CSV table of C-alpha atoms in Angstrom, one decimal:
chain,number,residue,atom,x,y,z
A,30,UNK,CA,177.0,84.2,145.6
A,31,UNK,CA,173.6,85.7,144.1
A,32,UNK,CA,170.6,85.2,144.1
A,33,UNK,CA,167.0,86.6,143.7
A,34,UNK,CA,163.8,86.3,145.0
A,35,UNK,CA,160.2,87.8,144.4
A,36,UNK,CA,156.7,87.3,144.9
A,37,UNK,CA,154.1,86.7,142.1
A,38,UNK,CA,150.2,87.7,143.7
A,39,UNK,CA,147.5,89.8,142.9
A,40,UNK,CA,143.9,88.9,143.5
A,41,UNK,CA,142.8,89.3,139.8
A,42,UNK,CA,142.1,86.1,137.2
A,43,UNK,CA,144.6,85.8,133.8
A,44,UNK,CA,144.7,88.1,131.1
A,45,UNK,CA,143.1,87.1,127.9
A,46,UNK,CA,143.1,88.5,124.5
A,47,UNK,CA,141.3,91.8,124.3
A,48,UNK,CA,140.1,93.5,120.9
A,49,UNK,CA,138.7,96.8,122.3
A,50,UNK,CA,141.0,97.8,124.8
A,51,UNK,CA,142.0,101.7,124.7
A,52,UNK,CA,145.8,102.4,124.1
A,53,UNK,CA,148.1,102.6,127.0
A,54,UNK,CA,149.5,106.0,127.5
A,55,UNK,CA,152.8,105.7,129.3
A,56,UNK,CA,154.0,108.1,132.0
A,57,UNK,CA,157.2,110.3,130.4
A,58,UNK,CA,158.9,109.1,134.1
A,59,UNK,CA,159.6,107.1,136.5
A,60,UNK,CA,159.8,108.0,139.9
A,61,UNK,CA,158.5,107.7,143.8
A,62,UNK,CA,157.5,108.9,146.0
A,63,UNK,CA,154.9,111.1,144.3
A,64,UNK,CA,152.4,112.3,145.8
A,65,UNK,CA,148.3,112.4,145.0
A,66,UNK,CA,146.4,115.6,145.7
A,67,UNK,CA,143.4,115.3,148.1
A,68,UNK,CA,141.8,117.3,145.5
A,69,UNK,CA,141.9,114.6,143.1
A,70,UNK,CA,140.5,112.8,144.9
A,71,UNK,CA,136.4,111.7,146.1
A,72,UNK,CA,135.3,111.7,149.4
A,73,UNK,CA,134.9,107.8,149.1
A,74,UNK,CA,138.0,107.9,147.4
A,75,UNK,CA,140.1,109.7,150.1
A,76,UNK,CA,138.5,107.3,152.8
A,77,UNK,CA,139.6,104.2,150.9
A,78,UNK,CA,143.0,106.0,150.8
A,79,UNK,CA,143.3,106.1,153.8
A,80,UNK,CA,142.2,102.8,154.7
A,81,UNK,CA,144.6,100.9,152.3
A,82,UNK,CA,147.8,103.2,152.4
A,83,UNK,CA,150.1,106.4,151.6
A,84,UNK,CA,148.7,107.6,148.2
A,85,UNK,CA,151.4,107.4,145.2
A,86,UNK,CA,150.6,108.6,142.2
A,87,UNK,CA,151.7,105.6,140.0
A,88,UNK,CA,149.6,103.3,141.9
A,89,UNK,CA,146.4,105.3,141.1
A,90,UNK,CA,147.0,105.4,137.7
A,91,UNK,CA,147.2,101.6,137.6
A,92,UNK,CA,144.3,101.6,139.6
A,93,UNK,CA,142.6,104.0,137.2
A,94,UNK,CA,143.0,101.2,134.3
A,95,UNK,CA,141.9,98.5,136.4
A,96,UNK,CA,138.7,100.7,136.5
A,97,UNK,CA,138.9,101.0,133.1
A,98,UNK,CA,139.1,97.7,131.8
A,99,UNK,CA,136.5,96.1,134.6
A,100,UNK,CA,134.0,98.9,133.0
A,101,UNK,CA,134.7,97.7,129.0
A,102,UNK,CA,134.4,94.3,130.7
A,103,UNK,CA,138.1,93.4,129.4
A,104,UNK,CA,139.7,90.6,131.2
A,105,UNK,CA,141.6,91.2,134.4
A,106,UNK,CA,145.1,91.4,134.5
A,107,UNK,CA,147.5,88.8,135.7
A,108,UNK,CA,150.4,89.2,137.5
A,109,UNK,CA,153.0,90.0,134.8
A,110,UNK,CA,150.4,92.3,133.4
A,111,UNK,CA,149.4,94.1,136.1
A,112,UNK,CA,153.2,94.6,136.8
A,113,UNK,CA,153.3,96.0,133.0
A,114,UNK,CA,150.4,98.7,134.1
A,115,UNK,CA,153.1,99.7,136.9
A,116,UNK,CA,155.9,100.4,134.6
A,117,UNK,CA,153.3,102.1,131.9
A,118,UNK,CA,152.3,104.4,135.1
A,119,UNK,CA,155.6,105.1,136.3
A,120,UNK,CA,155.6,103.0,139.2
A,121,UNK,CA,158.6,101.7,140.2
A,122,UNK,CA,158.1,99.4,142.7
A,123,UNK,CA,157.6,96.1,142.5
A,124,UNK,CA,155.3,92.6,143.8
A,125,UNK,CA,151.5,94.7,143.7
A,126,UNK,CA,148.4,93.4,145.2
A,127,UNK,CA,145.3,94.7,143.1
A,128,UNK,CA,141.8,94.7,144.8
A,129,UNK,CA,138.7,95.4,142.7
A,130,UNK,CA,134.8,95.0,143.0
A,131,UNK,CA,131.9,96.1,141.1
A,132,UNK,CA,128.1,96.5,141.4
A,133,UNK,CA,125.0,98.4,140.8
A,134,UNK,CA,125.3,99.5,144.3
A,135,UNK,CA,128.0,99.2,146.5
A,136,UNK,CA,127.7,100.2,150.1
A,137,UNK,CA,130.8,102.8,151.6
A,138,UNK,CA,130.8,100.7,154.6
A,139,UNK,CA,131.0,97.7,153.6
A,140,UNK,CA,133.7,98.7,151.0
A,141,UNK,CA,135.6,100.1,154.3
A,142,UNK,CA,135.8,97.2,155.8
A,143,UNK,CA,136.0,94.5,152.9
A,144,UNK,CA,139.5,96.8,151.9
A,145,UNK,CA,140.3,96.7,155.3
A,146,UNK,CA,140.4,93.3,155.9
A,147,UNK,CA,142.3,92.8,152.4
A,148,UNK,CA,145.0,95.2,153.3
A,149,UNK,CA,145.4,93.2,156.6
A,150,UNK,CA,145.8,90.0,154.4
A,151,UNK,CA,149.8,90.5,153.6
A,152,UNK,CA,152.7,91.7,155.7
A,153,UNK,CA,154.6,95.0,155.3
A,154,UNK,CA,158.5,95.4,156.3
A,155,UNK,CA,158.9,98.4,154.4
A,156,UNK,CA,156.2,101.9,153.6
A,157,UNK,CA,153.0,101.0,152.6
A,158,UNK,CA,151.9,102.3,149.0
A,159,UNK,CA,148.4,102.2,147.6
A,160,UNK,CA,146.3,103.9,144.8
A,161,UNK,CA,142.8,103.4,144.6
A,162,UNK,CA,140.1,104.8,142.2
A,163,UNK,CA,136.5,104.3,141.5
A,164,UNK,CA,134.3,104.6,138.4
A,165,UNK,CA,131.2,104.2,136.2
A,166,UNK,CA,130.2,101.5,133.6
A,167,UNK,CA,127.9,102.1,130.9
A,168,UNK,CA,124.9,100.5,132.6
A,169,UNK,CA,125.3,102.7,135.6
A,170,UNK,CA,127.6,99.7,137.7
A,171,UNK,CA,130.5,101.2,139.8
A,172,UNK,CA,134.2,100.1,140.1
A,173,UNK,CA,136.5,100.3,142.9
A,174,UNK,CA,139.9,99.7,142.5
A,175,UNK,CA,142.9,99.2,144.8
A,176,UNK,CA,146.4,98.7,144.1
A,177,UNK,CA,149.0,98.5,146.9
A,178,UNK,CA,152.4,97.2,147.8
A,179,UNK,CA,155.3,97.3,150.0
A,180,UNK,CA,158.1,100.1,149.0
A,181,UNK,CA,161.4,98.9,150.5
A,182,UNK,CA,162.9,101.5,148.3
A,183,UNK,CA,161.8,104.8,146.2
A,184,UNK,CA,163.5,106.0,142.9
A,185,UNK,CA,164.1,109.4,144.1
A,186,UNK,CA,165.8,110.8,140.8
A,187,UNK,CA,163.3,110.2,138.0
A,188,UNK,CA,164.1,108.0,134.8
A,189,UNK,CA,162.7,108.8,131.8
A,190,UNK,CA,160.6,106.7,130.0
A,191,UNK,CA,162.7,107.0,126.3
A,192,UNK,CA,165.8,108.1,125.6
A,193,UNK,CA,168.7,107.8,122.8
A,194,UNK,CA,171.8,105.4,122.8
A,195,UNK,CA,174.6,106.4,124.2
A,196,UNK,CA,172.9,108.6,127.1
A,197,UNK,CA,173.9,108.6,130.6
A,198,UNK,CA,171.3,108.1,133.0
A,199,UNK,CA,171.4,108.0,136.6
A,200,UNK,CA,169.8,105.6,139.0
A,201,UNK,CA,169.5,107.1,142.0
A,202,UNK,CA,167.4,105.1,145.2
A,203,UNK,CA,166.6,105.3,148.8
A,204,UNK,CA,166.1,102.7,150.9
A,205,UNK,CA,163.4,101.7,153.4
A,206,UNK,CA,164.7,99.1,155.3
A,207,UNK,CA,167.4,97.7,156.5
A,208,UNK,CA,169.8,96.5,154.2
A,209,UNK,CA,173.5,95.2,154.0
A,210,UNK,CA,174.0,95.9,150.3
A,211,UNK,CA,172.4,97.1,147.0
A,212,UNK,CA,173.0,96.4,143.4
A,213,UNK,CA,171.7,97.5,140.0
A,214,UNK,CA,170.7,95.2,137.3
A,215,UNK,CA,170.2,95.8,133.7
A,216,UNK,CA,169.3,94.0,130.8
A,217,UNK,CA,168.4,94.9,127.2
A,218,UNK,CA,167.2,93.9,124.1
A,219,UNK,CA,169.0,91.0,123.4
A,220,UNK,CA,171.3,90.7,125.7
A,221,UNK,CA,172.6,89.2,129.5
A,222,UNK,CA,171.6,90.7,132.9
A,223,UNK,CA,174.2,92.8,133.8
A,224,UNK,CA,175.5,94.5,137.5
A,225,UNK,CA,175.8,98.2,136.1
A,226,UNK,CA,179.3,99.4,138.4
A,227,UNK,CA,177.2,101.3,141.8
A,228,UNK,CA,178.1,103.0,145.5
A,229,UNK,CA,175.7,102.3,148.2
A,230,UNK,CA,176.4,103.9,151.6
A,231,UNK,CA,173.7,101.7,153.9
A,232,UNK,CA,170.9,104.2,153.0
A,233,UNK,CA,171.6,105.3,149.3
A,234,UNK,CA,172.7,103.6,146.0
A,235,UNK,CA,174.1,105.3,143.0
A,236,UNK,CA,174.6,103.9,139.4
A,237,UNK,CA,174.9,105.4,136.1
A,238,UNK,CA,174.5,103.6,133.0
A,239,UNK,CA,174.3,104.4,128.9
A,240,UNK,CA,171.8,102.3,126.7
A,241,UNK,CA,174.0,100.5,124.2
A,242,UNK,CA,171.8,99.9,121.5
A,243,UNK,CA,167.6,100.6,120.3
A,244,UNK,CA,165.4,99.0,122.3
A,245,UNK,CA,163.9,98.6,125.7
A,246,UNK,CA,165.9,98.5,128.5
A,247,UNK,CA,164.8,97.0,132.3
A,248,UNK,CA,166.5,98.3,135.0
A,249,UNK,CA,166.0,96.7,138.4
A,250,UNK,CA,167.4,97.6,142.3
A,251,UNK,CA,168.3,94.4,144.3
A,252,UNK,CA,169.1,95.4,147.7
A,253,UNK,CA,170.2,92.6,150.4
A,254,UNK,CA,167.3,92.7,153.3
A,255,UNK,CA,166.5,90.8,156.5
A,256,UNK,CA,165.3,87.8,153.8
A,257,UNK,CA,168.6,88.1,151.6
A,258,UNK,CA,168.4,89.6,148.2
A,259,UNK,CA,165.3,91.3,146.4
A,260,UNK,CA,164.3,93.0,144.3
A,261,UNK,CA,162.7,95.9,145.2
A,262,UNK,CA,162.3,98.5,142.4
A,263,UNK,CA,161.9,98.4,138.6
A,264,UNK,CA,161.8,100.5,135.6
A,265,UNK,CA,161.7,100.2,131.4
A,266,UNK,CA,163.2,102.8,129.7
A,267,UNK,CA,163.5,102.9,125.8
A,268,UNK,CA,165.8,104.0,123.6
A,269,UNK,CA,165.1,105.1,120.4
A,270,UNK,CA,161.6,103.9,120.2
A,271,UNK,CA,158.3,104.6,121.6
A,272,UNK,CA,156.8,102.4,124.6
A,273,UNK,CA,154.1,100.0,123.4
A,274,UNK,CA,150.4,101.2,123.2
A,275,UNK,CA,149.5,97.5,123.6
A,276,UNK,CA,150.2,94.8,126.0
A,277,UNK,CA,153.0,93.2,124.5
A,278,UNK,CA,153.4,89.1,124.8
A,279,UNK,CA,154.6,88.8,128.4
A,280,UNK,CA,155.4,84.7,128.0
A,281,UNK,CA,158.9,83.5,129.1
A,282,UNK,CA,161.0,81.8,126.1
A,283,UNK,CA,159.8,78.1,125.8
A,284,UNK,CA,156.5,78.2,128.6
A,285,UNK,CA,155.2,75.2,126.0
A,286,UNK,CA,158.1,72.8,127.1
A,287,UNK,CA,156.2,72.5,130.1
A,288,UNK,CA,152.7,72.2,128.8
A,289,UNK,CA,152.0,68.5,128.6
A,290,UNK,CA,154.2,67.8,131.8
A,291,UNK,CA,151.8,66.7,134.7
A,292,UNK,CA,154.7,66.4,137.3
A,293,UNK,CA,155.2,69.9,138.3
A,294,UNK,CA,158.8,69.6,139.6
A,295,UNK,CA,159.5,67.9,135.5
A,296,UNK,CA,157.6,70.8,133.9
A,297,UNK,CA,159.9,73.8,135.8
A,298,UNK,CA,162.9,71.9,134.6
A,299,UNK,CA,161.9,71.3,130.9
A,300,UNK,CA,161.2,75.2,130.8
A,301,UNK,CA,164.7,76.0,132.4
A,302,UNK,CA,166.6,73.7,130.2
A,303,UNK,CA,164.5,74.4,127.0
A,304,UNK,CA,165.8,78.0,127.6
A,305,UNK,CA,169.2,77.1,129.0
A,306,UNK,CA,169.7,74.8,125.3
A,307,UNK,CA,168.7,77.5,123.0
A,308,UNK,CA,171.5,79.8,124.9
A,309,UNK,CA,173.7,77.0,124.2
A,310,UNK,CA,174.3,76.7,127.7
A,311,UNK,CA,175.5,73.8,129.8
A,312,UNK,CA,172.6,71.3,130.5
A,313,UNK,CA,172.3,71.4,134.4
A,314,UNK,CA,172.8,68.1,136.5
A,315,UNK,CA,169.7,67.3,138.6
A,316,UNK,CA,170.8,66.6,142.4
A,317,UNK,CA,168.7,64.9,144.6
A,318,UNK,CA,170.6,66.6,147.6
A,319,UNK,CA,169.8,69.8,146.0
A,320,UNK,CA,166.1,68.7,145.2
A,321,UNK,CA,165.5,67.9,149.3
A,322,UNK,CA,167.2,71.6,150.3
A,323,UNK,CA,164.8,72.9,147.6
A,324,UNK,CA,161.6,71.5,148.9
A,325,UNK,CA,162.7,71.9,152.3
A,326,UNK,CA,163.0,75.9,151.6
A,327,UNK,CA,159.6,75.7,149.7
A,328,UNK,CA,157.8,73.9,152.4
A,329,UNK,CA,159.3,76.8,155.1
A,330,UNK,CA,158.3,79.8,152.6
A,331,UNK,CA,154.4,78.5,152.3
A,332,UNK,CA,154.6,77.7,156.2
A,333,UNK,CA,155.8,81.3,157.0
A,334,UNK,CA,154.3,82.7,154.1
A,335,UNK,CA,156.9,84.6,153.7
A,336,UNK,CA,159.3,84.6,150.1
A,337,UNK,CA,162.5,85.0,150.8
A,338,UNK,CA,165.9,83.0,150.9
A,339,UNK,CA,166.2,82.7,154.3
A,340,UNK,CA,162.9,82.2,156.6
A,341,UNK,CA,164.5,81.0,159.6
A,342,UNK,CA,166.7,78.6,157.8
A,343,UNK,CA,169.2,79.8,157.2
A,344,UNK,CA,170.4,81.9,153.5
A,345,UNK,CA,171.6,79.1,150.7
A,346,UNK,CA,175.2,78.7,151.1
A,347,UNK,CA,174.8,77.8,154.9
A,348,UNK,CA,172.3,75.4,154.1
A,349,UNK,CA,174.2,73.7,151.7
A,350,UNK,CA,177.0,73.5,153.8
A,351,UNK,CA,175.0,72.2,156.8
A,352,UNK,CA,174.0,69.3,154.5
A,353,UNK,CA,177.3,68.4,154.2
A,354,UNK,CA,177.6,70.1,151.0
A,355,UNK,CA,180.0,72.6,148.9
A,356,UNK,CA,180.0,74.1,145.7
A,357,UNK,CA,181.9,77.1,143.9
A,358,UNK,CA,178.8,79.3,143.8
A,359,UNK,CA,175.3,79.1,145.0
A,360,UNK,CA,172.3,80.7,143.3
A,361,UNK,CA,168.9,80.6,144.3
A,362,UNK,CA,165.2,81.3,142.7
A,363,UNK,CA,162.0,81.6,144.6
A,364,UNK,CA,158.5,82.4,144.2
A,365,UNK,CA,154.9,82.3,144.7
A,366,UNK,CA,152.6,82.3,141.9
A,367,UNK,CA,149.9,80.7,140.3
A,368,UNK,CA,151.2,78.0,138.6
A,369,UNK,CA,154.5,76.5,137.5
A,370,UNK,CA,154.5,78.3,134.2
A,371,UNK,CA,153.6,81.6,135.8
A,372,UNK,CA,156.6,81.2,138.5
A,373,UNK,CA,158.7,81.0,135.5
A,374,UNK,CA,157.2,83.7,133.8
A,375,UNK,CA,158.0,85.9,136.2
A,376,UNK,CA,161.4,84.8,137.0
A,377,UNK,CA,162.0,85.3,133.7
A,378,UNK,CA,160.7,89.2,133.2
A,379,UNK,CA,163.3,89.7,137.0
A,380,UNK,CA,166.6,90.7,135.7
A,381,UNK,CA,168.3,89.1,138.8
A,382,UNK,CA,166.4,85.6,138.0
A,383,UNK,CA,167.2,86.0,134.7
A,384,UNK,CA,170.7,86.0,135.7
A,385,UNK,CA,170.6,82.7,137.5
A,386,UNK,CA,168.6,81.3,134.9
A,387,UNK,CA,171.4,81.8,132.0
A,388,UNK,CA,174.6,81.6,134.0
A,389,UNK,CA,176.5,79.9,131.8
A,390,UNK,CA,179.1,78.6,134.9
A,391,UNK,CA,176.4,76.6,137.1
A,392,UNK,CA,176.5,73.1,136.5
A,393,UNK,CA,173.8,71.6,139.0
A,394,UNK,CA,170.3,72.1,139.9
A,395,UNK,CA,167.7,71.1,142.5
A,396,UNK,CA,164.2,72.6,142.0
A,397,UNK,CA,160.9,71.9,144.0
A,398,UNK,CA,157.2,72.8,144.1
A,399,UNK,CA,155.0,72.9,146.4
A,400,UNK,CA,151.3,73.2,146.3
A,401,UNK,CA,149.7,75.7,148.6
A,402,UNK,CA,146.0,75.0,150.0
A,403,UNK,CA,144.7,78.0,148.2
A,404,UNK,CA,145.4,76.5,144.6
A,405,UNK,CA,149.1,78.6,144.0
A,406,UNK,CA,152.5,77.4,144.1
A,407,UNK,CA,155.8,77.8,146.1
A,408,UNK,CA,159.0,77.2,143.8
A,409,UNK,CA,162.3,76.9,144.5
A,410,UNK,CA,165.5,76.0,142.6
A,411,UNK,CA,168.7,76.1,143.9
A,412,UNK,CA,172.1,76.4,141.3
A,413,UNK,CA,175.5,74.9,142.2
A,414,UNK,CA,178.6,75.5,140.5
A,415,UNK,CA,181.1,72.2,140.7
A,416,UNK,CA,178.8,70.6,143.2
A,417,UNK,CA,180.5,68.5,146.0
């Protein structure tokens, strides 16, 4: 049984096209925790610091671009993108929250307590991670920038950025919380999601993999929490080429099959089979049993508002089977986003939705969407192999 789950927020609008923006420098590693120096630090820096989290490193430099690009007056980043500005900072954990005001004059106190209340605004189960950083535009307005999420794991062996084919490199992570299991996914130019062969001793997972061919390789730590699997952290490494200098095009394959479909639920499902036909894949059966489990889930995520696979319902497989249900394999999907396509988007750019997404053995599908008061989206779909 597998699958994946992950949360799609951030507090910043959608990324447009941007002429001017300076070149993204990427960090020659990846790694956390690592730590930022006080002295690096403003004294209305270190007193936002401490307001909104344990400094990492990573996080700061994200939040340094955020600063940067609010100051040029380039567009904020979206989710995927902000994500992108992790990986490009070395930051490898996962599902940010960014935070970011600017004015002529901005009052400390009031800052304190408007980051305050924002860091009270989502739950923790693991260490709590934040970078801020503050700047200048050219007309004298100041930035303030905040990055934070929850680290349910740290990298604790670095991973360098680029590499060469054929090179052994060793994932090596710690976990935060409680968890049952761990596995590492990777995928690469090209090709499928793959489990790359691990040990996990309840505290510590181990893998070792070799890039296989030029490219850029994702490499991705699932580990099996209180809420089932997620993911938890995430790194690009590149092998034999250099990291982009650009934002690259984040879009999932066929986001335009959905376009012109007003029914939410119909649009998901065009993207998923417009992707699942180019693979040559089996077309997936729709199953109204399978549709009602999937908006049931849905409906107890946004009421908990909590992503996971099981909320107090119970994990997949048992809730198949107390429909009266039974199948060969069960997969699952869930988010929150913004819309439909951005759901997909980012199940798409998570190894272990990827994986569901293209296994070529599922035969059945049930998907749902349901709209949340504040404008985003809950999404489920729920796989079935040989569906009883």
């Amino acid at each position: 049984m597998r699958w994946s789950v992950l949360v799609c927020t951030t507090c910043v609008a959608t990324l447009a096209n941007a002429q001017s923006e300076p070149a993204w420098t990427w960090a020659s590693q990846t790694q956390s925790p690592v730590a930022v120096s006080s002295a690096e630090l403003t004294d209305q820096e270190l007193e936002l610091q401490r307001v909104c989290g344990a400094p990492e490193a990573g996080l700061r430099r994200a939040a340094k671009k955020l600063v940067e690009r609010k100051a040029l007056e380039l567009p904020y980043l979206d989710a995927e993108a902000l994500s992108f500005a992790l990986r490009a900072s070395g930051e490898p954990h996962v599902w940010p929250h960014a935070w970011i005001v600017s004015a002529r004059a901005l009052d400390q106190d009031s800052l304190v307590s408007k980051l305050t209340e924002w860091r009270r605004s989502f739950q923790d189960s693991g260490e709590r991670r934040c970078g801020v950083a503050t700047g200048y535009a050219a007309d004298g307005t100041r930035v303030v920038a905040a990055v934070a999420l929850d680290a349910l794991a740290d990298l604790t062996i670095a991973l360098p950025t680029t590499t060469h084919v054929g090179t052994w490199l060793t994932v090596d992570a710690r976990v935060n919380v409680p968890a049952t299991g761990a596995r590492v996914v990777v995928v690469g130019p090209g090709g499928e999601p793959h489990n790359v062969p691990s040990s996990f001793d309840g505290a510590r997972i181990v893998a070792r993999f070799a890039p296989d061919r030029v490219g850029a390789f994702t490499v991705q730590v699932v580990i099996d929490a209180a809420t089932g699997p997620r993911p938890s952290l995430m790194a690009q490494v590149f092998a034999d080429e250099q990291p982009p200098t650009t934002i690259p095009n984040l879009t999932a394959p066929f986001e335009a099959a959905g376009a012109n479909i007003s029914d939410e639920r119909l649009a998901l499902l065009a993207m998923l089979s417009a992707l699942r036909a180019d693979q040559r894949l089996v077309a997936l059966s729709r199953d109204a049993r399978l549709d009602g489990l999937a908006l049931a889930h849905a409906r107890r995520m946004m009421q908990a508002r909590v992503v996971g696979h099981d909320v107090g319902d119970g994990d997949p497989s048992q809730r198949l089977q107390s429909a009266g249900m039974s199948a060969q394999q069960v997969s699952e999907n869930v988010a929150h986003a913004q819309t439909v396509t951005l759901a997909h988007r980012a199940l798409w750019s998570s190894p272990s939705h990827r994986a569901n997404m293209v296994r070529a053995e599922l035969t059945h599908i049930g998907v749902a969407v349901v709209d949340d008061p504040d404008g985003s989206v809950w999404v489920a779909e729920v796989f079935a192999r040989n569906l009883m």
